[in-house]
mmCIF file with all atom_site columns, C-alpha atoms in Angstrom:
data_model
loop_
_atom_site.group_PDB
_atom_site.id
_atom_site.type_symbol
_atom_site.label_atom_id
_atom_site.label_alt_id
_atom_site.label_comp_id
_atom_site.label_asym_id
_atom_site.label_entity_id
_atom_site.label_seq_id
_atom_site.pdbx_PDB_ins_code
_atom_site.Cartn_x
_atom_site.Cartn_y
_atom_site.Cartn_z
_atom_site.occupancy
_atom_site.B_iso_or_equiv
_atom_site.pdbx_formal_charge
_atom_site.auth_seq_id
_atom_site.auth_comp_id
_atom_site.auth_asym_id
_atom_site.auth_atom_id
_atom_site.pdbx_PDB_model_num
ATOM 1   C CA . UNK A 1 1   ? 172.562 104.960 129.409 1.00 0.00 ? 208 UNK A CA 1
ATOM 2   C CA . UNK A 1 2   ? 170.993 105.800 132.596 1.00 0.00 ? 209 UNK A CA 1
ATOM 3   C CA . UNK A 1 3   ? 172.155 108.737 134.992 1.00 0.00 ? 210 UNK A CA 1
ATOM 4   C CA . UNK A 1 4   ? 170.937 109.108 138.406 1.00 0.00 ? 211 UNK A CA 1
ATOM 5   C CA . UNK A 1 5   ? 171.523 112.584 140.228 1.00 0.00 ? 212 UNK A CA 1
ATOM 6   C CA . UNK A 1 6   ? 171.204 112.780 143.901 1.00 0.00 ? 213 UNK A CA 1
ATOM 7   C CA . UNK A 1 7   ? 170.816 115.773 146.318 1.00 0.00 ? 214 UNK A CA 1
ATOM 8   C CA . UNK A 1 8   ? 172.009 116.934 148.846 1.00 0.00 ? 215 UNK A CA 1
ATOM 9   C CA . UNK A 1 9   ? 175.457 115.236 149.234 1.00 0.00 ? 216 UNK A CA 1
ATOM 10  C CA . UNK A 1 10  ? 175.262 115.975 152.996 1.00 0.00 ? 217 UNK A CA 1
ATOM 11  C CA . UNK A 1 11  ? 172.125 116.577 155.255 1.00 0.00 ? 218 UNK A CA 1
ATOM 12  C CA . UNK A 1 12  ? 172.123 117.417 158.887 1.00 0.00 ? 219 UNK A CA 1
ATOM 13  C CA . UNK A 1 13  ? 168.963 117.656 160.792 1.00 0.00 ? 220 UNK A CA 1
ATOM 14  C CA . UNK A 1 14  ? 168.060 117.855 164.564 1.00 0.00 ? 221 UNK A CA 1
ATOM 15  C CA . UNK A 1 15  ? 166.338 114.590 166.090 1.00 0.00 ? 222 UNK A CA 1
ATOM 16  C CA . UNK A 1 16  ? 162.682 114.418 165.504 1.00 0.00 ? 223 UNK A CA 1
ATOM 17  C CA . UNK A 1 17  ? 162.769 116.605 162.355 1.00 0.00 ? 224 UNK A CA 1
ATOM 18  C CA . UNK A 1 18  ? 162.273 115.284 158.889 1.00 0.00 ? 225 UNK A CA 1
ATOM 19  C CA . UNK A 1 19  ? 164.765 114.539 156.267 1.00 0.00 ? 226 UNK A CA 1
ATOM 20  C CA . UNK A 1 20  ? 164.064 114.550 152.477 1.00 0.00 ? 227 UNK A CA 1
ATOM 21  C CA . UNK A 1 21  ? 166.512 113.293 149.729 1.00 0.00 ? 228 UNK A CA 1
ATOM 22  C CA . UNK A 1 22  ? 165.791 113.689 146.188 1.00 0.00 ? 229 UNK A CA 1
ATOM 23  C CA . UNK A 1 23  ? 166.899 111.762 143.058 1.00 0.00 ? 230 UNK A CA 1
ATOM 24  C CA . UNK A 1 24  ? 166.411 112.255 139.320 1.00 0.00 ? 231 UNK A CA 1
ATOM 25  C CA . UNK A 1 25  ? 166.963 109.714 136.379 1.00 0.00 ? 232 UNK A CA 1
ATOM 26  C CA . UNK A 1 26  ? 167.415 110.147 132.826 1.00 0.00 ? 233 UNK A CA 1
ATOM 27  C CA . UNK A 1 27  ? 166.238 107.051 131.309 1.00 0.00 ? 234 UNK A CA 1
ATOM 28  C CA . UNK A 1 28  ? 162.197 106.949 130.911 1.00 0.00 ? 235 UNK A CA 1
ATOM 29  C CA . UNK A 1 29  ? 162.408 103.339 130.605 1.00 0.00 ? 236 UNK A CA 1
ATOM 30  C CA . UNK A 1 30  ? 163.525 102.810 134.258 1.00 0.00 ? 237 UNK A CA 1
ATOM 31  C CA . UNK A 1 31  ? 160.731 101.550 136.475 1.00 0.00 ? 238 UNK A CA 1
ATOM 32  C CA . UNK A 1 32  ? 162.064 100.251 139.481 1.00 0.00 ? 239 UNK A CA 1
ATOM 33  C CA . UNK A 1 33  ? 163.879 102.668 142.004 1.00 0.00 ? 240 UNK A CA 1
ATOM 34  C CA . UNK A 1 34  ? 165.414 101.198 145.424 1.00 0.00 ? 241 UNK A CA 1
ATOM 35  C CA . UNK A 1 35  ? 166.612 102.966 148.335 1.00 0.00 ? 242 UNK A CA 1
ATOM 36  C CA . UNK A 1 36  ? 169.902 101.829 150.199 1.00 0.00 ? 243 UNK A CA 1
ATOM 37  C CA . UNK A 1 37  ? 171.165 102.768 153.857 1.00 0.00 ? 244 UNK A CA 1
ATOM 38  C CA . UNK A 1 38  ? 174.949 102.024 154.310 1.00 0.00 ? 245 UNK A CA 1
ATOM 39  C CA . UNK A 1 39  ? 176.139 102.354 157.857 1.00 0.00 ? 246 UNK A CA 1
ATOM 40  C CA . UNK A 1 40  ? 179.967 102.694 158.555 1.00 0.00 ? 247 UNK A CA 1
ATOM 41  C CA . UNK A 1 41  ? 181.662 99.608  158.010 1.00 0.00 ? 248 UNK A CA 1
ATOM 42  C CA . UNK A 1 42  ? 178.621 97.882  156.651 1.00 0.00 ? 249 UNK A CA 1
ATOM 43  C CA . UNK A 1 43  ? 177.331 96.794  153.367 1.00 0.00 ? 250 UNK A CA 1
ATOM 44  C CA . UNK A 1 44  ? 174.339 98.776  151.851 1.00 0.00 ? 251 UNK A CA 1
ATOM 45  C CA . UNK A 1 45  ? 170.947 97.747  153.167 1.00 0.00 ? 252 UNK A CA 1
ATOM 46  C CA . UNK A 1 46  ? 167.765 97.913  151.136 1.00 0.00 ? 253 UNK A CA 1
ATOM 47  C CA . UNK A 1 47  ? 165.235 100.057 153.213 1.00 0.00 ? 254 UNK A CA 1
ATOM 48  C CA . UNK A 1 48  ? 162.317 100.757 150.622 1.00 0.00 ? 255 UNK A CA 1
ATOM 49  C CA . UNK A 1 49  ? 161.882 100.313 146.943 1.00 0.00 ? 256 UNK A CA 1
ATOM 50  C CA . UNK A 1 50  ? 159.093 101.490 144.493 1.00 0.00 ? 257 UNK A CA 1
ATOM 51  C CA . UNK A 1 51  ? 158.060 100.656 141.063 1.00 0.00 ? 258 UNK A CA 1
ATOM 52  C CA . UNK A 1 52  ? 156.600 102.783 138.475 1.00 0.00 ? 259 UNK A CA 1
ATOM 53  C CA . UNK A 1 53  ? 152.976 101.848 138.830 1.00 0.00 ? 260 UNK A CA 1
ATOM 54  C CA . UNK A 1 54  ? 152.933 103.199 142.116 1.00 0.00 ? 261 UNK A CA 1
ATOM 55  C CA . UNK A 1 55  ? 153.261 107.171 143.136 1.00 0.00 ? 262 UNK A CA 1
ATOM 56  C CA . UNK A 1 56  ? 154.060 106.457 146.785 1.00 0.00 ? 263 UNK A CA 1
ATOM 57  C CA . UNK A 1 57  ? 155.027 103.891 149.320 1.00 0.00 ? 264 UNK A CA 1
ATOM 58  C CA . UNK A 1 58  ? 155.448 103.956 152.984 1.00 0.00 ? 265 UNK A CA 1
ATOM 59  C CA . UNK A 1 59  ? 156.689 101.973 155.568 1.00 0.00 ? 266 UNK A CA 1
ATOM 60  C CA . UNK A 1 60  ? 156.634 103.316 159.100 1.00 0.00 ? 267 UNK A CA 1
ATOM 61  C CA . UNK A 1 61  ? 158.873 106.322 159.214 1.00 0.00 ? 268 UNK A CA 1
ATOM 62  C CA . UNK A 1 62  ? 160.061 105.829 155.741 1.00 0.00 ? 269 UNK A CA 1
ATOM 63  C CA . UNK A 1 63  ? 158.333 106.838 152.555 1.00 0.00 ? 270 UNK A CA 1
ATOM 64  C CA . UNK A 1 64  ? 159.287 107.249 148.904 1.00 0.00 ? 271 UNK A CA 1
ATOM 65  C CA . UNK A 1 65  ? 157.429 109.111 146.481 1.00 0.00 ? 272 UNK A CA 1
ATOM 66  C CA . UNK A 1 66  ? 158.044 109.043 142.430 1.00 0.00 ? 273 UNK A CA 1
ATOM 67  C CA . UNK A 1 67  ? 157.026 111.503 139.854 1.00 0.00 ? 274 UNK A CA 1
ATOM 68  C CA . UNK A 1 68  ? 157.382 109.468 136.483 1.00 0.00 ? 275 UNK A CA 1
ATOM 69  C CA . UNK A 1 69  ? 156.664 112.721 134.369 1.00 0.00 ? 276 UNK A CA 1
ATOM 70  C CA . UNK A 1 70  ? 159.357 114.623 136.229 1.00 0.00 ? 277 UNK A CA 1
ATOM 71  C CA . UNK A 1 71  ? 161.398 111.765 136.286 1.00 0.00 ? 278 UNK A CA 1
ATOM 72  C CA . UNK A 1 72  ? 162.298 112.213 140.145 1.00 0.00 ? 279 UNK A CA 1
ATOM 73  C CA . UNK A 1 73  ? 161.671 110.390 143.276 1.00 0.00 ? 280 UNK A CA 1
ATOM 74  C CA . UNK A 1 74  ? 162.480 111.192 146.974 1.00 0.00 ? 281 UNK A CA 1
ATOM 75  C CA . UNK A 1 75  ? 162.907 109.397 150.140 1.00 0.00 ? 282 UNK A CA 1
ATOM 76  C CA . UNK A 1 76  ? 161.214 111.200 153.337 1.00 0.00 ? 283 UNK A CA 1
ATOM 77  C CA . UNK A 1 77  ? 162.126 110.091 156.832 1.00 0.00 ? 284 UNK A CA 1
ATOM 78  C CA . UNK A 1 78  ? 160.115 111.619 159.582 1.00 0.00 ? 285 UNK A CA 1
ATOM 79  C CA . UNK A 1 79  ? 160.753 111.814 163.323 1.00 0.00 ? 286 UNK A CA 1
ATOM 80  C CA . UNK A 1 80  ? 164.489 111.172 162.505 1.00 0.00 ? 287 UNK A CA 1
ATOM 81  C CA . UNK A 1 81  ? 166.584 109.424 165.279 1.00 0.00 ? 288 UNK A CA 1
ATOM 82  C CA . UNK A 1 82  ? 170.522 109.276 165.698 1.00 0.00 ? 289 UNK A CA 1
ATOM 83  C CA . UNK A 1 83  ? 170.318 105.590 164.464 1.00 0.00 ? 290 UNK A CA 1
ATOM 84  C CA . UNK A 1 84  ? 169.077 107.184 161.074 1.00 0.00 ? 291 UNK A CA 1
ATOM 85  C CA . UNK A 1 85  ? 172.577 108.535 160.598 1.00 0.00 ? 292 UNK A CA 1
ATOM 86  C CA . UNK A 1 86  ? 174.312 106.894 157.808 1.00 0.00 ? 293 UNK A CA 1
ATOM 87  C CA . UNK A 1 87  ? 174.902 107.413 153.918 1.00 0.00 ? 294 UNK A CA 1
ATOM 88  C CA . UNK A 1 88  ? 171.593 106.909 151.783 1.00 0.00 ? 295 UNK A CA 1
ATOM 89  C CA . UNK A 1 89  ? 171.790 105.753 147.997 1.00 0.00 ? 296 UNK A CA 1
ATOM 90  C CA . UNK A 1 90  ? 169.248 105.926 145.534 1.00 0.00 ? 297 UNK A CA 1
ATOM 91  C CA . UNK A 1 91  ? 169.221 103.717 142.674 1.00 0.00 ? 298 UNK A CA 1
ATOM 92  C CA . UNK A 1 92  ? 167.253 103.181 139.298 1.00 0.00 ? 299 UNK A CA 1
ATOM 93  C CA . UNK A 1 93  ? 166.680 100.243 136.975 1.00 0.00 ? 300 UNK A CA 1
ATOM 94  C CA . UNK A 1 94  ? 164.434 98.575  134.434 1.00 0.00 ? 301 UNK A CA 1
ATOM 95  C CA . UNK A 1 95  ? 162.196 95.722  136.149 1.00 0.00 ? 302 UNK A CA 1
ATOM 96  C CA . UNK A 1 96  ? 163.448 92.353  135.153 1.00 0.00 ? 303 UNK A CA 1
ATOM 97  C CA . UNK A 1 97  ? 166.813 93.513  134.191 1.00 0.00 ? 304 UNK A CA 1
ATOM 98  C CA . UNK A 1 98  ? 168.761 92.533  137.313 1.00 0.00 ? 305 UNK A CA 1
ATOM 99  C CA . UNK A 1 99  ? 172.354 93.810  137.483 1.00 0.00 ? 306 UNK A CA 1
ATOM 100 C CA . UNK A 1 100 ? 171.323 97.114  135.869 1.00 0.00 ? 307 UNK A CA 1
ATOM 101 C CA . UNK A 1 101 ? 171.408 98.944  139.180 1.00 0.00 ? 308 UNK A CA 1
ATOM 102 C CA . UNK A 1 102 ? 172.504 102.603 138.714 1.00 0.00 ? 309 UNK A CA 1
ATOM 103 C CA . UNK A 1 103 ? 173.398 104.484 141.779 1.00 0.00 ? 310 UNK A CA 1
ATOM 104 C CA . UNK A 1 104 ? 173.213 107.914 142.846 1.00 0.00 ? 311 UNK A CA 1
ATOM 105 C CA . UNK A 1 105 ? 176.554 109.539 144.653 1.00 0.00 ? 312 UNK A CA 1
ATOM 106 C CA . UNK A 1 106 ? 174.887 108.858 147.869 1.00 0.00 ? 313 UNK A CA 1
ATOM 107 C CA . UNK A 1 107 ? 173.665 111.299 150.858 1.00 0.00 ? 314 UNK A CA 1
ATOM 108 C CA . UNK A 1 108 ? 175.266 111.340 154.216 1.00 0.00 ? 315 UNK A CA 1
ATOM 109 C CA . UNK A 1 109 ? 172.579 112.054 156.600 1.00 0.00 ? 316 UNK A CA 1
ATOM 110 C CA . UNK A 1 110 ? 173.586 113.349 160.369 1.00 0.00 ? 317 UNK A CA 1
ATOM 111 C CA . UNK A 1 111 ? 170.976 113.259 162.925 1.00 0.00 ? 318 UNK A CA 1
ATOM 112 C CA . UNK A 1 112 ? 172.022 115.538 165.831 1.00 0.00 ? 319 UNK A CA 1
ATOM 113 C CA . UNK A 1 113 ? 170.423 114.443 169.285 1.00 0.00 ? 320 UNK A CA 1
ATOM 114 C CA . UNK B 2 1   ? 166.016 88.679  152.123 1.00 0.00 ? 35  UNK B CA 1
ATOM 115 C CA . UNK B 2 2   ? 169.160 86.511  152.288 1.00 0.00 ? 36  UNK B CA 1
ATOM 116 C CA . UNK B 2 3   ? 171.961 86.024  154.586 1.00 0.00 ? 37  UNK B CA 1
ATOM 117 C CA . UNK B 2 4   ? 175.267 87.028  152.890 1.00 0.00 ? 38  UNK B CA 1
ATOM 118 C CA . UNK B 2 5   ? 178.765 86.763  154.161 1.00 0.00 ? 39  UNK B CA 1
ATOM 119 C CA . UNK B 2 6   ? 182.055 87.744  152.710 1.00 0.00 ? 40  UNK B CA 1
ATOM 120 C CA . UNK B 2 7   ? 185.596 86.780  153.362 1.00 0.00 ? 41  UNK B CA 1
ATOM 121 C CA . UNK B 2 8   ? 187.907 88.267  154.215 1.00 0.00 ? 42  UNK B CA 1
ATOM 122 C CA . UNK B 2 9   ? 186.141 91.310  155.854 1.00 0.00 ? 43  UNK B CA 1
ATOM 123 C CA . UNK B 2 10  ? 189.229 93.413  155.270 1.00 0.00 ? 44  UNK B CA 1
ATOM 124 C CA . UNK B 2 11  ? 192.727 93.051  154.365 1.00 0.00 ? 45  UNK B CA 1
ATOM 125 C CA . UNK B 2 12  ? 195.866 95.071  153.642 1.00 0.00 ? 46  UNK B CA 1
ATOM 126 C CA . UNK B 2 13  ? 197.895 93.773  150.625 1.00 0.00 ? 47  UNK B CA 1
ATOM 127 C CA . UNK B 2 14  ? 201.197 94.734  148.622 1.00 0.00 ? 48  UNK B CA 1
ATOM 128 C CA . UNK B 2 15  ? 201.151 96.025  145.334 1.00 0.00 ? 49  UNK B CA 1
ATOM 129 C CA . UNK B 2 16  ? 201.683 93.356  142.742 1.00 0.00 ? 50  UNK B CA 1
ATOM 130 C CA . UNK B 2 17  ? 199.820 90.660  144.812 1.00 0.00 ? 51  UNK B CA 1
ATOM 131 C CA . UNK B 2 18  ? 196.507 89.178  144.271 1.00 0.00 ? 52  UNK B CA 1
ATOM 132 C CA . UNK B 2 19  ? 193.626 88.713  146.695 1.00 0.00 ? 53  UNK B CA 1
ATOM 133 C CA . UNK B 2 20  ? 190.578 86.438  146.296 1.00 0.00 ? 54  UNK B CA 1
ATOM 134 C CA . UNK B 2 21  ? 187.286 87.433  148.009 1.00 0.00 ? 55  UNK B CA 1
ATOM 135 C CA . UNK B 2 22  ? 184.629 84.942  148.753 1.00 0.00 ? 56  UNK B CA 1
ATOM 136 C CA . UNK B 2 23  ? 180.756 85.386  148.723 1.00 0.00 ? 57  UNK B CA 1
ATOM 137 C CA . UNK B 2 24  ? 178.510 82.782  150.561 1.00 0.00 ? 58  UNK B CA 1
ATOM 138 C CA . UNK B 2 25  ? 174.732 83.112  150.283 1.00 0.00 ? 59  UNK B CA 1
ATOM 139 C CA . UNK B 2 26  ? 172.432 80.934  152.594 1.00 0.00 ? 60  UNK B CA 1
ATOM 140 C CA . UNK B 2 27  ? 170.172 79.830  149.863 1.00 0.00 ? 61  UNK B CA 1
ATOM 141 C CA . UNK B 2 28  ? 170.267 79.273  146.128 1.00 0.00 ? 62  UNK B CA 1
ATOM 142 C CA . UNK B 2 29  ? 170.022 82.248  144.094 1.00 0.00 ? 63  UNK B CA 1
ATOM 143 C CA . UNK B 2 30  ? 170.202 82.721  140.351 1.00 0.00 ? 64  UNK B CA 1
ATOM 144 C CA . UNK B 2 31  ? 172.105 86.032  140.148 1.00 0.00 ? 65  UNK B CA 1
ATOM 145 C CA . UNK B 2 32  ? 175.090 87.098  141.763 1.00 0.00 ? 66  UNK B CA 1
ATOM 146 C CA . UNK B 2 33  ? 176.780 90.470  141.334 1.00 0.00 ? 67  UNK B CA 1
ATOM 147 C CA . UNK B 2 34  ? 180.279 92.158  142.236 1.00 0.00 ? 68  UNK B CA 1
ATOM 148 C CA . UNK B 2 35  ? 180.459 95.697  142.935 1.00 0.00 ? 69  UNK B CA 1
ATOM 149 C CA . UNK B 2 36  ? 183.265 98.273  143.742 1.00 0.00 ? 70  UNK B CA 1
ATOM 150 C CA . UNK B 2 37  ? 182.734 101.176 146.101 1.00 0.00 ? 71  UNK B CA 1
ATOM 151 C CA . UNK B 2 38  ? 185.957 103.443 145.881 1.00 0.00 ? 72  UNK B CA 1
ATOM 152 C CA . UNK B 2 39  ? 186.512 105.593 149.180 1.00 0.00 ? 73  UNK B CA 1
ATOM 153 C CA . UNK B 2 40  ? 183.598 108.119 149.726 1.00 0.00 ? 74  UNK B CA 1
ATOM 154 C CA . UNK B 2 41  ? 182.061 107.122 146.500 1.00 0.00 ? 75  UNK B CA 1
ATOM 155 C CA . UNK B 2 42  ? 179.043 105.409 145.282 1.00 0.00 ? 76  UNK B CA 1
ATOM 156 C CA . UNK B 2 43  ? 178.798 101.804 143.861 1.00 0.00 ? 77  UNK B CA 1
ATOM 157 C CA . UNK B 2 44  ? 179.951 100.463 140.421 1.00 0.00 ? 78  UNK B CA 1
ATOM 158 C CA . UNK B 2 45  ? 178.869 97.058  139.052 1.00 0.00 ? 79  UNK B CA 1
ATOM 159 C CA . UNK B 2 46  ? 182.098 95.064  138.107 1.00 0.00 ? 80  UNK B CA 1
ATOM 160 C CA . UNK B 2 47  ? 180.418 92.027  136.684 1.00 0.00 ? 81  UNK B CA 1
ATOM 161 C CA . UNK B 2 48  ? 177.636 89.453  136.877 1.00 0.00 ? 82  UNK B CA 1
ATOM 162 C CA . UNK B 2 49  ? 178.888 86.073  137.946 1.00 0.00 ? 83  UNK B CA 1
ATOM 163 C CA . UNK B 2 50  ? 177.229 83.496  136.132 1.00 0.00 ? 84  UNK B CA 1
ATOM 164 C CA . UNK B 2 51  ? 176.747 79.991  137.315 1.00 0.00 ? 85  UNK B CA 1
ATOM 165 C CA . UNK B 2 52  ? 178.332 77.402  134.653 1.00 0.00 ? 86  UNK B CA 1
ATOM 166 C CA . UNK B 2 53  ? 179.615 80.277  132.245 1.00 0.00 ? 87  UNK B CA 1
ATOM 167 C CA . UNK B 2 54  ? 182.109 83.130  132.259 1.00 0.00 ? 88  UNK B CA 1
ATOM 168 C CA . UNK B 2 55  ? 181.018 86.235  134.150 1.00 0.00 ? 89  UNK B CA 1
ATOM 169 C CA . UNK B 2 56  ? 179.814 89.104  132.214 1.00 0.00 ? 90  UNK B CA 1
ATOM 170 C CA . UNK B 2 57  ? 181.787 92.279  132.820 1.00 0.00 ? 91  UNK B CA 1
ATOM 171 C CA . UNK B 2 58  ? 180.937 95.966  132.617 1.00 0.00 ? 92  UNK B CA 1
ATOM 172 C CA . UNK B 2 59  ? 182.680 98.463  130.721 1.00 0.00 ? 93  UNK B CA 1
ATOM 173 C CA . UNK B 2 60  ? 185.958 99.314  132.194 1.00 0.00 ? 94  UNK B CA 1
ATOM 174 C CA . UNK B 2 61  ? 186.564 96.157  133.875 1.00 0.00 ? 95  UNK B CA 1
ATOM 175 C CA . UNK B 2 62  ? 188.170 92.991  132.477 1.00 0.00 ? 96  UNK B CA 1
ATOM 176 C CA . UNK B 2 63  ? 188.509 89.319  133.011 1.00 0.00 ? 97  UNK B CA 1
ATOM 177 C CA . UNK B 2 64  ? 192.411 89.381  133.600 1.00 0.00 ? 98  UNK B CA 1
ATOM 178 C CA . UNK B 2 65  ? 192.355 91.944  136.436 1.00 0.00 ? 99  UNK B CA 1
ATOM 179 C CA . UNK B 2 66  ? 188.949 90.674  138.247 1.00 0.00 ? 100 UNK B CA 1
ATOM 180 C CA . UNK B 2 67  ? 188.620 86.871  137.330 1.00 0.00 ? 101 UNK B CA 1
ATOM 181 C CA . UNK B 2 68  ? 185.379 85.476  138.855 1.00 0.00 ? 102 UNK B CA 1
ATOM 182 C CA . UNK B 2 69  ? 184.225 82.069  139.568 1.00 0.00 ? 103 UNK B CA 1
ATOM 183 C CA . UNK B 2 70  ? 180.524 80.885  140.303 1.00 0.00 ? 104 UNK B CA 1
ATOM 184 C CA . UNK B 2 71  ? 180.911 77.060  140.824 1.00 0.00 ? 105 UNK B CA 1
ATOM 185 C CA . UNK B 2 72  ? 177.446 76.735  142.444 1.00 0.00 ? 106 UNK B CA 1
ATOM 186 C CA . UNK B 2 73  ? 174.252 78.701  143.075 1.00 0.00 ? 107 UNK B CA 1
ATOM 187 C CA . UNK B 2 74  ? 175.429 79.688  146.684 1.00 0.00 ? 108 UNK B CA 1
ATOM 188 C CA . UNK B 2 75  ? 178.944 80.692  146.225 1.00 0.00 ? 109 UNK B CA 1
ATOM 189 C CA . UNK B 2 76  ? 181.269 82.947  144.078 1.00 0.00 ? 110 UNK B CA 1
ATOM 190 C CA . UNK B 2 77  ? 184.876 84.636  144.259 1.00 0.00 ? 111 UNK B CA 1
ATOM 191 C CA . UNK B 2 78  ? 186.293 87.604  142.934 1.00 0.00 ? 112 UNK B CA 1
ATOM 192 C CA . UNK B 2 79  ? 189.902 87.905  142.522 1.00 0.00 ? 113 UNK B CA 1
ATOM 193 C CA . UNK B 2 80  ? 191.759 91.369  142.292 1.00 0.00 ? 114 UNK B CA 1
ATOM 194 C CA . UNK B 2 81  ? 195.019 90.427  140.425 1.00 0.00 ? 115 UNK B CA 1
ATOM 195 C CA . UNK B 2 82  ? 198.187 92.423  140.485 1.00 0.00 ? 116 UNK B CA 1
ATOM 196 C CA . UNK B 2 83  ? 196.923 95.042  142.736 1.00 0.00 ? 117 UNK B CA 1
ATOM 197 C CA . UNK B 2 84  ? 197.783 98.685  142.902 1.00 0.00 ? 118 UNK B CA 1
ATOM 198 C CA . UNK B 2 85  ? 196.764 101.441 145.280 1.00 0.00 ? 119 UNK B CA 1
ATOM 199 C CA . UNK B 2 86  ? 193.899 102.399 142.981 1.00 0.00 ? 120 UNK B CA 1
ATOM 200 C CA . UNK B 2 87  ? 192.662 99.131  143.688 1.00 0.00 ? 121 UNK B CA 1
ATOM 201 C CA . UNK B 2 88  ? 191.956 100.072 147.447 1.00 0.00 ? 122 UNK B CA 1
ATOM 202 C CA . UNK B 2 89  ? 188.210 99.963  147.691 1.00 0.00 ? 123 UNK B CA 1
ATOM 203 C CA . UNK B 2 90  ? 185.310 98.121  149.193 1.00 0.00 ? 124 UNK B CA 1
ATOM 204 C CA . UNK B 2 91  ? 184.179 95.175  147.140 1.00 0.00 ? 125 UNK B CA 1
ATOM 205 C CA . UNK B 2 92  ? 180.637 94.211  147.502 1.00 0.00 ? 126 UNK B CA 1
ATOM 206 C CA . UNK B 2 93  ? 178.846 91.113  146.418 1.00 0.00 ? 127 UNK B CA 1
ATOM 207 C CA . UNK B 2 94  ? 175.179 91.126  146.098 1.00 0.00 ? 128 UNK B CA 1
ATOM 208 C CA . UNK B 2 95  ? 172.479 88.751  145.119 1.00 0.00 ? 129 UNK B CA 1
ATOM 209 C CA . UNK B 2 96  ? 168.977 88.914  143.256 1.00 0.00 ? 130 UNK B CA 1
ATOM 210 C CA . UNK B 2 97  ? 166.322 87.178  144.828 1.00 0.00 ? 131 UNK B CA 1
ATOM 211 C CA . UNK B 2 98  ? 163.076 88.278  142.943 1.00 0.00 ? 132 UNK B CA 1
ATOM 212 C CA . UNK B 2 99  ? 162.932 90.247  139.868 1.00 0.00 ? 133 UNK B CA 1
ATOM 213 C CA . UNK B 2 100 ? 165.059 93.223  140.321 1.00 0.00 ? 134 UNK B CA 1
ATOM 214 C CA . UNK B 2 101 ? 165.681 93.457  143.710 1.00 0.00 ? 135 UNK B CA 1
ATOM 215 C CA . UNK B 2 102 ? 169.197 92.929  145.172 1.00 0.00 ? 136 UNK B CA 1
ATOM 216 C CA . UNK B 2 103 ? 170.665 92.390  148.584 1.00 0.00 ? 137 UNK B CA 1
ATOM 217 C CA . UNK B 2 104 ? 174.157 93.270  149.690 1.00 0.00 ? 138 UNK B CA 1
ATOM 218 C CA . UNK B 2 105 ? 176.891 91.364  151.597 1.00 0.00 ? 139 UNK B CA 1
ATOM 219 C CA . UNK B 2 106 ? 178.850 93.168  154.283 1.00 0.00 ? 140 UNK B CA 1
ATOM 220 C CA . UNK B 2 107 ? 181.832 93.941  151.916 1.00 0.00 ? 141 UNK B CA 1
ATOM 221 C CA . UNK B 2 108 ? 185.492 93.478  151.874 1.00 0.00 ? 142 UNK B CA 1
ATOM 222 C CA . UNK B 2 109 ? 187.559 96.480  152.573 1.00 0.00 ? 143 UNK B CA 1
ATOM 223 C CA . UNK B 2 110 ? 190.852 96.563  150.574 1.00 0.00 ? 144 UNK B CA 1
ATOM 224 C CA . UNK B 2 111 ? 193.847 98.609  151.136 1.00 0.00 ? 145 UNK B CA 1
ATOM 225 C CA . UNK B 2 112 ? 196.952 98.178  148.977 1.00 0.00 ? 146 UNK B CA 1
ATOM 226 C CA . UNK B 2 113 ? 200.223 99.668  149.826 1.00 0.00 ? 147 UNK B CA 1
#
């Protein structure tokens, strides 16, 4: 079955710097890759996703890149702000197979003012 | 996206008792899921709540321990039965709105003493 590895487990950056979180997956049939942000005491919030027919997707300060050959994808946050502090989870699944989201172990991002 | 609510938001229970968690969505959805997030850990799918039929459980989860109801397209319940301290977790419901995308509720934080 699918296995998703996520690194680093913790990340501390200064406000205004960039943050990068990386994930690798094992199942070459996976073709949908969402990223979730979970703040303390809340449920995971979908912040961006990418499908395998696209190499990069951007939404304001957040971008995701996908390398299908290497089976890895990354989340990039630019100009970080203290409110970006949270735990970020990557996941992988096959398109049109809802319920089959396999999550990474999460990255705790701390943005220091 | 959808507005998803869960009740209760948190609870402290005695071992051996059962707790039923409710999940309500503000629109009709085909797919509803239940996840467990153990302290400091990632998300693990418990089951898919199917409307009009029995839930589909993932490996390691059984109906006797986690009975699920799905009486209509906007509501589902998860019961954690005969609880032990190992059941202390965050329980999350999610919904699938289009293709493989899932949105999560705020979670129910359960502590079993």
